[in-house]
Tab-separated table of N, CA, C and O in Angstrom:
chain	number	residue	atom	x	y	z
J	1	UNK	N	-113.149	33.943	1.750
J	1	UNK	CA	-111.793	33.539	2.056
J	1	UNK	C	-110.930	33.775	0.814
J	1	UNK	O	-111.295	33.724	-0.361
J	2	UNK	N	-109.684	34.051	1.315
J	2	UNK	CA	-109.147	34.747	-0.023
J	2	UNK	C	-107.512	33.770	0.135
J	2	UNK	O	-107.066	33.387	1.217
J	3	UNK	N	-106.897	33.549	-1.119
J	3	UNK	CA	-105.496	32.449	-0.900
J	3	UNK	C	-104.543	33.554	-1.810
J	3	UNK	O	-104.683	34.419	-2.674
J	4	UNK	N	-103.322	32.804	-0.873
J	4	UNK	CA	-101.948	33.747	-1.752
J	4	UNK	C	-101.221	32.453	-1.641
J	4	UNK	O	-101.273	31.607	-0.748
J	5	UNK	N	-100.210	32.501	-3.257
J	5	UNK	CA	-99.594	31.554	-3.366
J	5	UNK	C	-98.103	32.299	-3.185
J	5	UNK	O	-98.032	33.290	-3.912
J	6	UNK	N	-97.156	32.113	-2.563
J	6	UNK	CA	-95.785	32.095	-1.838
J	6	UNK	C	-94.577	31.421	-2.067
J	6	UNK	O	-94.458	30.200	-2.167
J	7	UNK	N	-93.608	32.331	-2.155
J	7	UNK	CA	-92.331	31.040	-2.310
J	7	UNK	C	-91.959	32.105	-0.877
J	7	UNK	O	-92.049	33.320	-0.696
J	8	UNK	N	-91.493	30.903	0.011
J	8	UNK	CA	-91.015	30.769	1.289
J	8	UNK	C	-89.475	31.218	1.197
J	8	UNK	O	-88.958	30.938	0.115
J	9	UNK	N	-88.623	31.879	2.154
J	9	UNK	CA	-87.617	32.588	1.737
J	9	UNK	C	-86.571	31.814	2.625
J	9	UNK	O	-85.404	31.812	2.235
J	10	UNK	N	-86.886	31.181	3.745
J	10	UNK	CA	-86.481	31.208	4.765
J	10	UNK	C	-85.092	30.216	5.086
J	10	UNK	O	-84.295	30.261	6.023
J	11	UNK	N	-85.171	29.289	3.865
J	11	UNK	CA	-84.403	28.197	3.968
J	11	UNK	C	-84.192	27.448	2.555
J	11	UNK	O	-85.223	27.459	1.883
J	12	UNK	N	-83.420	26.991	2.125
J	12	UNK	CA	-83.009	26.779	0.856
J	12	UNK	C	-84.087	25.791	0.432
J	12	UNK	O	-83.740	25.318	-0.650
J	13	UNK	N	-84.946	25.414	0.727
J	13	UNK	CA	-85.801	24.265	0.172
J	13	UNK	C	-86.896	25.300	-1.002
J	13	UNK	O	-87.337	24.840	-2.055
J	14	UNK	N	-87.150	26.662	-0.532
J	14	UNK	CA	-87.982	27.311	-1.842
J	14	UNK	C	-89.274	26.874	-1.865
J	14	UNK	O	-89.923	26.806	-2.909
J	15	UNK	N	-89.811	26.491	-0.497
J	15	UNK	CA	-91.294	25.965	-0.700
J	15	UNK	C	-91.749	26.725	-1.626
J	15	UNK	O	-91.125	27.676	-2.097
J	16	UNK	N	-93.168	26.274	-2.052
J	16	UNK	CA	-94.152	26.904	-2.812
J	16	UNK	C	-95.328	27.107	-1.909
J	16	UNK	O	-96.101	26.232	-2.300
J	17	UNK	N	-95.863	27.684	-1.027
J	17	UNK	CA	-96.352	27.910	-0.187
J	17	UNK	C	-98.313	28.213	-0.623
J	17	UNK	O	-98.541	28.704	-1.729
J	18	UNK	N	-99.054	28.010	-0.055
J	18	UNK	CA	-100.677	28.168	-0.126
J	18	UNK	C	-100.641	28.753	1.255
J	18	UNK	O	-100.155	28.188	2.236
J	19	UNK	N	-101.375	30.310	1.236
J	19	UNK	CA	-101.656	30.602	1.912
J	19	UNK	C	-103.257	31.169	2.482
J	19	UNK	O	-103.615	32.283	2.100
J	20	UNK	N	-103.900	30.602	3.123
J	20	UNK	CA	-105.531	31.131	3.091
J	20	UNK	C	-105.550	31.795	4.241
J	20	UNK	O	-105.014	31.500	5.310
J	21	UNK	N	-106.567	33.220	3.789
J	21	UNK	CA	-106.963	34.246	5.065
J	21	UNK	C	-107.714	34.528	4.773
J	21	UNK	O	-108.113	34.220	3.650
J	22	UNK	N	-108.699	35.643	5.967
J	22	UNK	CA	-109.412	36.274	5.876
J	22	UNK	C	-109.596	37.886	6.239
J	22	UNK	O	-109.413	38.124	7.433
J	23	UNK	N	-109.824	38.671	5.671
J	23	UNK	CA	-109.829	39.850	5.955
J	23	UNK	C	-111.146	40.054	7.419
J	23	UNK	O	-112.283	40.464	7.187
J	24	UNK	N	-110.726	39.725	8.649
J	24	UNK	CA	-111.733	39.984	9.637
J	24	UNK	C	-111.199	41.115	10.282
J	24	UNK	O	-109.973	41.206	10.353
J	25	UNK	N	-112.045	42.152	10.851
J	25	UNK	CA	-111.608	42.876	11.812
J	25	UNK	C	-110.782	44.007	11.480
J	25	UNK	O	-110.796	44.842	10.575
J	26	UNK	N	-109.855	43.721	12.768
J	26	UNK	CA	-108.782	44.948	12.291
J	26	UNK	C	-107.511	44.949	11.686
J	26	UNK	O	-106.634	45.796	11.513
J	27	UNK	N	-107.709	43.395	11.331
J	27	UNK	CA	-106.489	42.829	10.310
J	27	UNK	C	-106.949	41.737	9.564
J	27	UNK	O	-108.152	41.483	9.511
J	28	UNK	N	-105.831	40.850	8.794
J	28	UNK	CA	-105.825	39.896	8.291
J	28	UNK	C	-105.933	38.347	9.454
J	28	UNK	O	-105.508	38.518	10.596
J	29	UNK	N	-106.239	37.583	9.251
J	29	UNK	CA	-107.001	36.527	9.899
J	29	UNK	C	-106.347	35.283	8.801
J	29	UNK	O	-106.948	34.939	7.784
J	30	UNK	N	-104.934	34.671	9.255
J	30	UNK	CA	-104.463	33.159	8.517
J	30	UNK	C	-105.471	32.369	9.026
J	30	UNK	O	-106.049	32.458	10.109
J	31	UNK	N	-105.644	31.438	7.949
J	31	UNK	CA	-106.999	30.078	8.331
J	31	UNK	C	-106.074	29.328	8.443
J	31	UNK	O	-105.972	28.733	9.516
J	32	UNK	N	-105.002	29.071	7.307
J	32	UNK	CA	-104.457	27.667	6.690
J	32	UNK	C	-103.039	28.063	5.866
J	32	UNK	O	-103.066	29.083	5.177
J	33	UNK	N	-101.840	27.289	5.929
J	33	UNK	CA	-100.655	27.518	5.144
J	33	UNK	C	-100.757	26.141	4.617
J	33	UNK	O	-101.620	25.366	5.030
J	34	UNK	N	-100.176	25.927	4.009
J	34	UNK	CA	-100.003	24.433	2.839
J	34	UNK	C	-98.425	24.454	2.169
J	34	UNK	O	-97.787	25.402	1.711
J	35	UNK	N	-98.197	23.523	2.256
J	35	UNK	CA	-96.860	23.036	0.945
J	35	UNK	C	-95.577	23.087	1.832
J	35	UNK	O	-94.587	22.758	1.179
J	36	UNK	N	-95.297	23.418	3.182
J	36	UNK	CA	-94.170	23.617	3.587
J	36	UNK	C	-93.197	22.471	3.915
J	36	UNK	O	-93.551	21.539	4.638
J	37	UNK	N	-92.032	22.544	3.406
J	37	UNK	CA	-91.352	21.203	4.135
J	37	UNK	C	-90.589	21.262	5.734
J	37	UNK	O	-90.191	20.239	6.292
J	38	UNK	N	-90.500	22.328	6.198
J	38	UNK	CA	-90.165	22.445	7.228
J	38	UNK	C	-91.735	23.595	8.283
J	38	UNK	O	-92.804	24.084	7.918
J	39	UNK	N	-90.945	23.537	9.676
J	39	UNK	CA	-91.875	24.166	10.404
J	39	UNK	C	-92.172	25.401	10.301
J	39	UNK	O	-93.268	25.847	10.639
J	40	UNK	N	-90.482	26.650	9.443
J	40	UNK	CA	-90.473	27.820	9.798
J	40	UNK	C	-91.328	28.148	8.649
J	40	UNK	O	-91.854	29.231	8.904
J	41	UNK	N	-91.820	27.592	7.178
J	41	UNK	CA	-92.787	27.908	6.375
J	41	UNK	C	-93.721	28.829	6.856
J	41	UNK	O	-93.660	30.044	6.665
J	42	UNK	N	-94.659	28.188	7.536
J	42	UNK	CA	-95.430	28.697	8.291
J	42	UNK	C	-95.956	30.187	8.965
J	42	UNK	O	-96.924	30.933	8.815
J	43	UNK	N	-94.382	30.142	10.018
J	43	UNK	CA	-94.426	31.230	10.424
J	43	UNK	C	-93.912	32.110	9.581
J	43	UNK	O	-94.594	33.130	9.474
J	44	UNK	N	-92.822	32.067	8.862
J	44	UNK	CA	-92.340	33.110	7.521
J	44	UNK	C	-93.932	33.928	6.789
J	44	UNK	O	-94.247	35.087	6.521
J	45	UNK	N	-94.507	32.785	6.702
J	45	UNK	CA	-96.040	33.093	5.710
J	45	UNK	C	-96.740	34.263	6.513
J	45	UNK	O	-96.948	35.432	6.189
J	46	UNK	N	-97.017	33.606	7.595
J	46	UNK	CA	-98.316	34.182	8.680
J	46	UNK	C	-97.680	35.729	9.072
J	46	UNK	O	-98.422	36.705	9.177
J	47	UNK	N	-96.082	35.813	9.289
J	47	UNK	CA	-95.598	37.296	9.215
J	47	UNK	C	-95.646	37.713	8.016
J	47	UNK	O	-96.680	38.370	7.896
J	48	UNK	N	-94.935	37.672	6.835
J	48	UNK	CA	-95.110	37.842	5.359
J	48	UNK	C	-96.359	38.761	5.440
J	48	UNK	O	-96.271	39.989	5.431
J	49	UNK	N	-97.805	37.916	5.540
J	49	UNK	CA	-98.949	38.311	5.420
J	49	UNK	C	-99.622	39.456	6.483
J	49	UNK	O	-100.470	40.259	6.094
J	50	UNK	N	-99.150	39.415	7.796
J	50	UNK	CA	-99.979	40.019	8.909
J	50	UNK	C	-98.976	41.316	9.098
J	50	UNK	O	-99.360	42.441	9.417
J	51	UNK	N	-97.690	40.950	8.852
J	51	UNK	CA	-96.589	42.463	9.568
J	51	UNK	C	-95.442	42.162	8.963
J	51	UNK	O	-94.640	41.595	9.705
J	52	UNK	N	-95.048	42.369	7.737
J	52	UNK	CA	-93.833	42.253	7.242
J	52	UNK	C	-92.943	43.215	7.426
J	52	UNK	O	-93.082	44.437	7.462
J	53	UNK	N	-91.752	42.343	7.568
J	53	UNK	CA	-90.262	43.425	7.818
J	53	UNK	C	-89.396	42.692	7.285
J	53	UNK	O	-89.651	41.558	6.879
J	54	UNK	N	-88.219	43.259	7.214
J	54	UNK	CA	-87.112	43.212	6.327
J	54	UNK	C	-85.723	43.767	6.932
J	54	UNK	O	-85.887	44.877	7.439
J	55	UNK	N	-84.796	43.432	6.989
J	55	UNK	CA	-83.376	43.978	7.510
J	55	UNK	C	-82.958	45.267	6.133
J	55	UNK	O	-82.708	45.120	4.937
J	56	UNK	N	-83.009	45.997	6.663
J	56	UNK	CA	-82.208	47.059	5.923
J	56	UNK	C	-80.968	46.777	5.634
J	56	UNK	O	-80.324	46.687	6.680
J	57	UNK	N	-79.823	46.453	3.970
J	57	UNK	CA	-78.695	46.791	3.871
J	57	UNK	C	-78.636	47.876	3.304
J	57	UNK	O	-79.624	48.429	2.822
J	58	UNK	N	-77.355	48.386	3.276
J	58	UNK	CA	-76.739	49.583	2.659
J	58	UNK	C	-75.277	49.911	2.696
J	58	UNK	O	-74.368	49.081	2.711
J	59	UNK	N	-75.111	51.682	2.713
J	59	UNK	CA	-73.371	51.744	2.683
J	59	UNK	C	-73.742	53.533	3.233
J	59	UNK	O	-74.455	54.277	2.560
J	60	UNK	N	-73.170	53.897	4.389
J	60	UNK	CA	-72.540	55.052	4.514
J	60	UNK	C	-71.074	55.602	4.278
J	60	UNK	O	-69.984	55.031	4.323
J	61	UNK	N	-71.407	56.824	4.031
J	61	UNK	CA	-69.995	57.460	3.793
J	61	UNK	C	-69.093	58.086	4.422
J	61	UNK	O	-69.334	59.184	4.924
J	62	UNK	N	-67.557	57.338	4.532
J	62	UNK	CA	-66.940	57.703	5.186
J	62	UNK	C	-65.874	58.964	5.290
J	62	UNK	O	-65.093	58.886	4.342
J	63	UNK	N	-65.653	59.852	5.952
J	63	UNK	CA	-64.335	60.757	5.646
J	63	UNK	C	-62.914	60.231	6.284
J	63	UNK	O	-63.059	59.545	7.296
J	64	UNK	N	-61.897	60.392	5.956
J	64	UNK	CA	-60.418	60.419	6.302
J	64	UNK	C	-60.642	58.577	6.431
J	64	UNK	O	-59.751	58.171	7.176
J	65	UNK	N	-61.302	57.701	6.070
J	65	UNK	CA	-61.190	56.344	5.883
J	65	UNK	C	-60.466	55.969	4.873
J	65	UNK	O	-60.129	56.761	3.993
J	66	UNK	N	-60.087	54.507	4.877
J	66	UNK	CA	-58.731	54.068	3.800
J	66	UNK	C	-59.700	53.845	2.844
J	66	UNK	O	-59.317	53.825	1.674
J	67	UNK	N	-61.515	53.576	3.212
J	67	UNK	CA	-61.958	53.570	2.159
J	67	UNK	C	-63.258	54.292	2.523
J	67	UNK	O	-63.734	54.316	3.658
J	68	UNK	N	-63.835	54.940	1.328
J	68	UNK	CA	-64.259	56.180	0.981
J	68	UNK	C	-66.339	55.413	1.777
J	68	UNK	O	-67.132	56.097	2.424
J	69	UNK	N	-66.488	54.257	1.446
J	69	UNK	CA	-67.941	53.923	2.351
J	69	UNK	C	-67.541	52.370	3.283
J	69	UNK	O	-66.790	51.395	3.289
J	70	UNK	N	-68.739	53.067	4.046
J	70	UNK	CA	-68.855	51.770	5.117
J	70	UNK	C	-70.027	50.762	4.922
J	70	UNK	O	-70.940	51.133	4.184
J	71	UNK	N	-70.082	49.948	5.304
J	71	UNK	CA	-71.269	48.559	4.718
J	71	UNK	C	-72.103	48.980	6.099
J	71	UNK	O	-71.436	49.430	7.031
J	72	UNK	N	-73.625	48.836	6.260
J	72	UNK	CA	-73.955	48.958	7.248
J	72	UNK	C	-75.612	48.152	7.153
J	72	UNK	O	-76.291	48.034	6.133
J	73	UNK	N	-75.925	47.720	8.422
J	73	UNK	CA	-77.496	46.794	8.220
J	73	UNK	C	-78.164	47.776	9.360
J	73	UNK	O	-77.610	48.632	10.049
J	74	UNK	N	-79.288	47.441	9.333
J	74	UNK	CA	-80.095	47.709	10.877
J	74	UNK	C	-80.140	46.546	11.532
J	74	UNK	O	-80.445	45.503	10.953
J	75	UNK	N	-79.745	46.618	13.211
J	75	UNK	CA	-80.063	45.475	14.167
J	75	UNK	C	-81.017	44.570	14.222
J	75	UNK	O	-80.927	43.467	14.763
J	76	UNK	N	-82.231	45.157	13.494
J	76	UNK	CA	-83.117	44.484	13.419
J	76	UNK	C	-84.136	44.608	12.904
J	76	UNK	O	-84.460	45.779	13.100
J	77	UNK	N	-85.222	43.893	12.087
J	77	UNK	CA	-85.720	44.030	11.185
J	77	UNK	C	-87.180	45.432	11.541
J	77	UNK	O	-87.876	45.611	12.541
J	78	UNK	N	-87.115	46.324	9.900
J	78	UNK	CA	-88.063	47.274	10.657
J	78	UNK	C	-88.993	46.867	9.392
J	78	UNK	O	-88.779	46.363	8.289
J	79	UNK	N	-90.284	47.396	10.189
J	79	UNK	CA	-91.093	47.117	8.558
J	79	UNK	C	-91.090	47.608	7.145
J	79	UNK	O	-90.519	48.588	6.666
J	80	UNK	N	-91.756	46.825	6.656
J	80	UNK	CA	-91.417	46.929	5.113
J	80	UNK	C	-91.556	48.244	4.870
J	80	UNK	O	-90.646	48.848	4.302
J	81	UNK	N	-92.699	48.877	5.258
J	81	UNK	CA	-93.817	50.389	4.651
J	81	UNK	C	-92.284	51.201	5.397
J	81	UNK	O	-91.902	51.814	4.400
J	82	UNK	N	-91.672	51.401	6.055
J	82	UNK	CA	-90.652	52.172	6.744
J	82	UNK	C	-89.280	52.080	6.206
J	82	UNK	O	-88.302	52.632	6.709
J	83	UNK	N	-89.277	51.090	4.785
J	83	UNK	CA	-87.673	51.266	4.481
J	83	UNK	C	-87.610	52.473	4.067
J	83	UNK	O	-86.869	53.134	4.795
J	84	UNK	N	-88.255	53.326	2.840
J	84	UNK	CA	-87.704	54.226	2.054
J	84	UNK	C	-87.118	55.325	3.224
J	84	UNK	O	-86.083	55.972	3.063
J	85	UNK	N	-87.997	55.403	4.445
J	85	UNK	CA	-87.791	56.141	5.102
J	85	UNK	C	-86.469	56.407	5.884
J	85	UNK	O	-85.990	57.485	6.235
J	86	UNK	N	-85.939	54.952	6.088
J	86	UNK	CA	-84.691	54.188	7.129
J	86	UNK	C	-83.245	54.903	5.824
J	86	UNK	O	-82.287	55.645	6.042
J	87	UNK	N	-83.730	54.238	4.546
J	87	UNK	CA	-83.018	55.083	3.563
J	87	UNK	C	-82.228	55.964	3.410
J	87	UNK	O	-81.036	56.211	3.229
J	88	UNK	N	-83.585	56.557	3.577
J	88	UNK	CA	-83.609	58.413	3.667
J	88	UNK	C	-82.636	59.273	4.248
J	88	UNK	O	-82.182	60.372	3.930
J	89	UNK	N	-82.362	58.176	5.544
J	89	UNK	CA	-81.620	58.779	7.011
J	89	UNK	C	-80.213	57.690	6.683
J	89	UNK	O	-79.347	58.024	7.491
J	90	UNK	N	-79.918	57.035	6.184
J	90	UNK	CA	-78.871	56.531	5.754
J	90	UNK	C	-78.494	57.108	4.928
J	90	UNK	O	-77.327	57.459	5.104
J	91	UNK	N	-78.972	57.453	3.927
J	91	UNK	CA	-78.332	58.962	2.492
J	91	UNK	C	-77.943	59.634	3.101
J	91	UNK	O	-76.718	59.722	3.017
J	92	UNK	N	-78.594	60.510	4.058
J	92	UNK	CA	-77.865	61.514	4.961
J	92	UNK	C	-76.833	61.590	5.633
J	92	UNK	O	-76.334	62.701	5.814
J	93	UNK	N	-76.189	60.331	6.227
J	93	UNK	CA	-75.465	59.870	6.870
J	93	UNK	C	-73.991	60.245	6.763
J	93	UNK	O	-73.475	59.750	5.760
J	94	UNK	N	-73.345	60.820	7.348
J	94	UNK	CA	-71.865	60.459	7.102
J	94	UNK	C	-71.041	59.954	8.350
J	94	UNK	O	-71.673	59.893	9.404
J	95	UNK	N	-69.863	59.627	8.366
J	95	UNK	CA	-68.868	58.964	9.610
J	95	UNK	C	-67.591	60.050	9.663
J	95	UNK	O	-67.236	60.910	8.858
J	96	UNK	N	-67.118	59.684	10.807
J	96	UNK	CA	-65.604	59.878	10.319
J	96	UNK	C	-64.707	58.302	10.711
J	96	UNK	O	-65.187	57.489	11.501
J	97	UNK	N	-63.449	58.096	10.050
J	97	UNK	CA	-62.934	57.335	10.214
J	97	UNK	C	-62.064	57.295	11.710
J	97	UNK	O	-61.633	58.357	12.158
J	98	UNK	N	-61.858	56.128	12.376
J	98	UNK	CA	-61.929	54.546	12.599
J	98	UNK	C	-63.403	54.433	12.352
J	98	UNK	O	-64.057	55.473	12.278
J	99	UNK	N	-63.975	53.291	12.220
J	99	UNK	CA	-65.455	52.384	12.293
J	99	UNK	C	-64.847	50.573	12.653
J	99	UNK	O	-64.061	49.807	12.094
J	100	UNK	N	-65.563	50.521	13.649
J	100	UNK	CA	-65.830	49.277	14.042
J	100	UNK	C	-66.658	48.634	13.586
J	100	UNK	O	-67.763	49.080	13.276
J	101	UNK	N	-66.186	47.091	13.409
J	101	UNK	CA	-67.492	46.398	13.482
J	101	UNK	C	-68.870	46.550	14.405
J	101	UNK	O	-68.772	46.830	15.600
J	102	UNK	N	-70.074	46.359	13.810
J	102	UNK	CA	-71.067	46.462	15.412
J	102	UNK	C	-71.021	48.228	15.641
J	102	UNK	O	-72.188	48.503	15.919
J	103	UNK	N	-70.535	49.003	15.645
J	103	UNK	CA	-70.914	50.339	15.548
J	103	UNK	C	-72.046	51.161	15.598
J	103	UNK	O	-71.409	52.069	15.064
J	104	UNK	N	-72.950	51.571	15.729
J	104	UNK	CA	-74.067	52.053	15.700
J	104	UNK	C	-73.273	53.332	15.225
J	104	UNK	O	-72.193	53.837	15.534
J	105	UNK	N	-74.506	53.699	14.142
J	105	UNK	CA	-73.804	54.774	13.061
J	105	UNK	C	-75.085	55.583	13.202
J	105	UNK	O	-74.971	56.789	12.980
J	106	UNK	N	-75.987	55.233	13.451
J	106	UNK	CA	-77.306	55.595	13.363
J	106	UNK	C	-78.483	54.945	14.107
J	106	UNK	O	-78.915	53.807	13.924
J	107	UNK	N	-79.085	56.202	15.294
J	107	UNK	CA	-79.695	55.087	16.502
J	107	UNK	C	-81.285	55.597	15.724
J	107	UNK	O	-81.626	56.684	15.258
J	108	UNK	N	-81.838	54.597	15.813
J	108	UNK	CA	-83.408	54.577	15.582
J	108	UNK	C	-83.843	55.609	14.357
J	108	UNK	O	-84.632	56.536	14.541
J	109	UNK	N	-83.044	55.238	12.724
J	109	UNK	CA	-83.649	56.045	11.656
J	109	UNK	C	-85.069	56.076	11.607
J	109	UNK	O	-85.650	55.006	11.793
J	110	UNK	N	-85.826	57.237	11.362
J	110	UNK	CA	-87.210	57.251	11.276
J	110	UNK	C	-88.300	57.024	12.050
J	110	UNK	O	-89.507	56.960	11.817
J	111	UNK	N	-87.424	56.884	13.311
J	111	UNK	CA	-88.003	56.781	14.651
J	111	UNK	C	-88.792	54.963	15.040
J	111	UNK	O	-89.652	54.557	15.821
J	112	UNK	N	-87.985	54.383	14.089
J	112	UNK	CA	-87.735	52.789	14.080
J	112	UNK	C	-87.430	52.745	15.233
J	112	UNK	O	-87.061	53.757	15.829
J	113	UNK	N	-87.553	51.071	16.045
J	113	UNK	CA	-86.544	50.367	16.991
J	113	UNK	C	-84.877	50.434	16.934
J	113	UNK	O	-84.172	50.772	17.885
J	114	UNK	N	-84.413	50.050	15.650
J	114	UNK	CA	-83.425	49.584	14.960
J	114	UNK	C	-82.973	50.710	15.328
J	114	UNK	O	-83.466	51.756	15.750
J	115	UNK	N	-81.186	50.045	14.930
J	115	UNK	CA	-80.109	50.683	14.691
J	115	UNK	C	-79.558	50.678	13.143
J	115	UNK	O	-80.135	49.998	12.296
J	116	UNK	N	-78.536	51.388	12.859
J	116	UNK	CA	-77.713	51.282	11.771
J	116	UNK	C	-76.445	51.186	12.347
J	116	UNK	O	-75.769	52.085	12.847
J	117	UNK	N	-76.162	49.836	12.205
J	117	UNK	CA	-74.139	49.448	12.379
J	117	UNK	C	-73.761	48.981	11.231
J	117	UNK	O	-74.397	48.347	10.389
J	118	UNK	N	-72.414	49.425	11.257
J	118	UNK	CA	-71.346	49.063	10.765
J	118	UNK	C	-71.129	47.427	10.534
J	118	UNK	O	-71.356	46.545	11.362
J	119	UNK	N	-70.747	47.306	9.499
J	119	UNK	CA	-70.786	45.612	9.114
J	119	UNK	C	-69.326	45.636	8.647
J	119	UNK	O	-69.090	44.617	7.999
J	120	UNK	N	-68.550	46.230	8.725
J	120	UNK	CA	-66.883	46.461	8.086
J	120	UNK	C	-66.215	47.187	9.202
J	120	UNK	O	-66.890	48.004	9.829
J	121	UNK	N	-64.480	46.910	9.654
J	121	UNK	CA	-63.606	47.682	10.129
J	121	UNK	C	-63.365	48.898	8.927
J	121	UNK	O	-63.104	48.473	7.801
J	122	UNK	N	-63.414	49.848	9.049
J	122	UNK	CA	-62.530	50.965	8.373
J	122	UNK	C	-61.494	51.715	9.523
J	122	UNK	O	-61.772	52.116	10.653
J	123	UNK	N	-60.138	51.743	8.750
J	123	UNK	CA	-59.734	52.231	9.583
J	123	UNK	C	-59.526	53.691	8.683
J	123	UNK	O	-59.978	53.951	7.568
J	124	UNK	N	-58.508	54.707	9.759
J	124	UNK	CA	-58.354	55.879	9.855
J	124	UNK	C	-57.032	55.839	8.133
J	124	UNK	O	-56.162	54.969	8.171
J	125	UNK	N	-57.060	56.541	7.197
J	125	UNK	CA	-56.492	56.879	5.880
J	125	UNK	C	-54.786	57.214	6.473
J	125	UNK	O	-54.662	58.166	7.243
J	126	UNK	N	-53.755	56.551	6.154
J	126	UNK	CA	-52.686	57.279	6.427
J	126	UNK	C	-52.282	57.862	5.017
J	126	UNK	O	-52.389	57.276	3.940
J	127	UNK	N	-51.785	59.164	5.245
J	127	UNK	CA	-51.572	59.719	3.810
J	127	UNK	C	-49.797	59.740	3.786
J	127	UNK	O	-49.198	60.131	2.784
């Protein structure tokens, strides 16, 4: 049995988290979490450990916009081993101006679930 010690992300309390598993099978195997003050400890840990993911932020670039990039996340979290990749296809990226909030700028980088939207209005540059 093997333990990982954790600070919990999930909520401002900063547990210090004990986590025990076992390497069975065709994955990791949680026995036991320890130290949490709330319930979501737990589950934060047991994903953390078995399938971690992460929300992608970033910024694409815009043309004829009042401003030159757009703020943008993915809809939803893709795994960790798949950011550089989600990246990759966000570097590439460009718009043209209007951008909406909620926008999809980019459907399924890297052949993810996720999207890439827009987290900012840009509007169109008047010159």
């Amino acid at each position: 049995m093997s333990k990982k010690e954790m600070t919990c992300i999930v909520c401002p309390n900063g547990c210090q988290l004990e986590a025990s598993f076992e390497n069975s099978g065709p994955g990791l195997q949680v026995t036991e979490i320890t130290g949490h003050l709330c319930e979501k400890g737990p589950v934060w840990a047991e994903q953390e450990l078995t399938h971690p993911v992460r929300t992608v932020i970033s910024s694409v670039q815009v043309d004829g916009g009042d401003l030159p990039l757009v703020s943008v996340r993915t809809d939803a979290p893709v795994p960790r081993n798949m950011i550089f990749d989600v990246m990759k296809a966000i570097k590439a990226a460009k718009t043209t101006a209007p951008v909406a909030i909620g926008q999809v700028l980019i459907r399924q980088p890297a052949g993810t679930g996720c999207n890439i939207i827009a987290t900012k209005n840009i509007s169109t540059r008047i010159s």
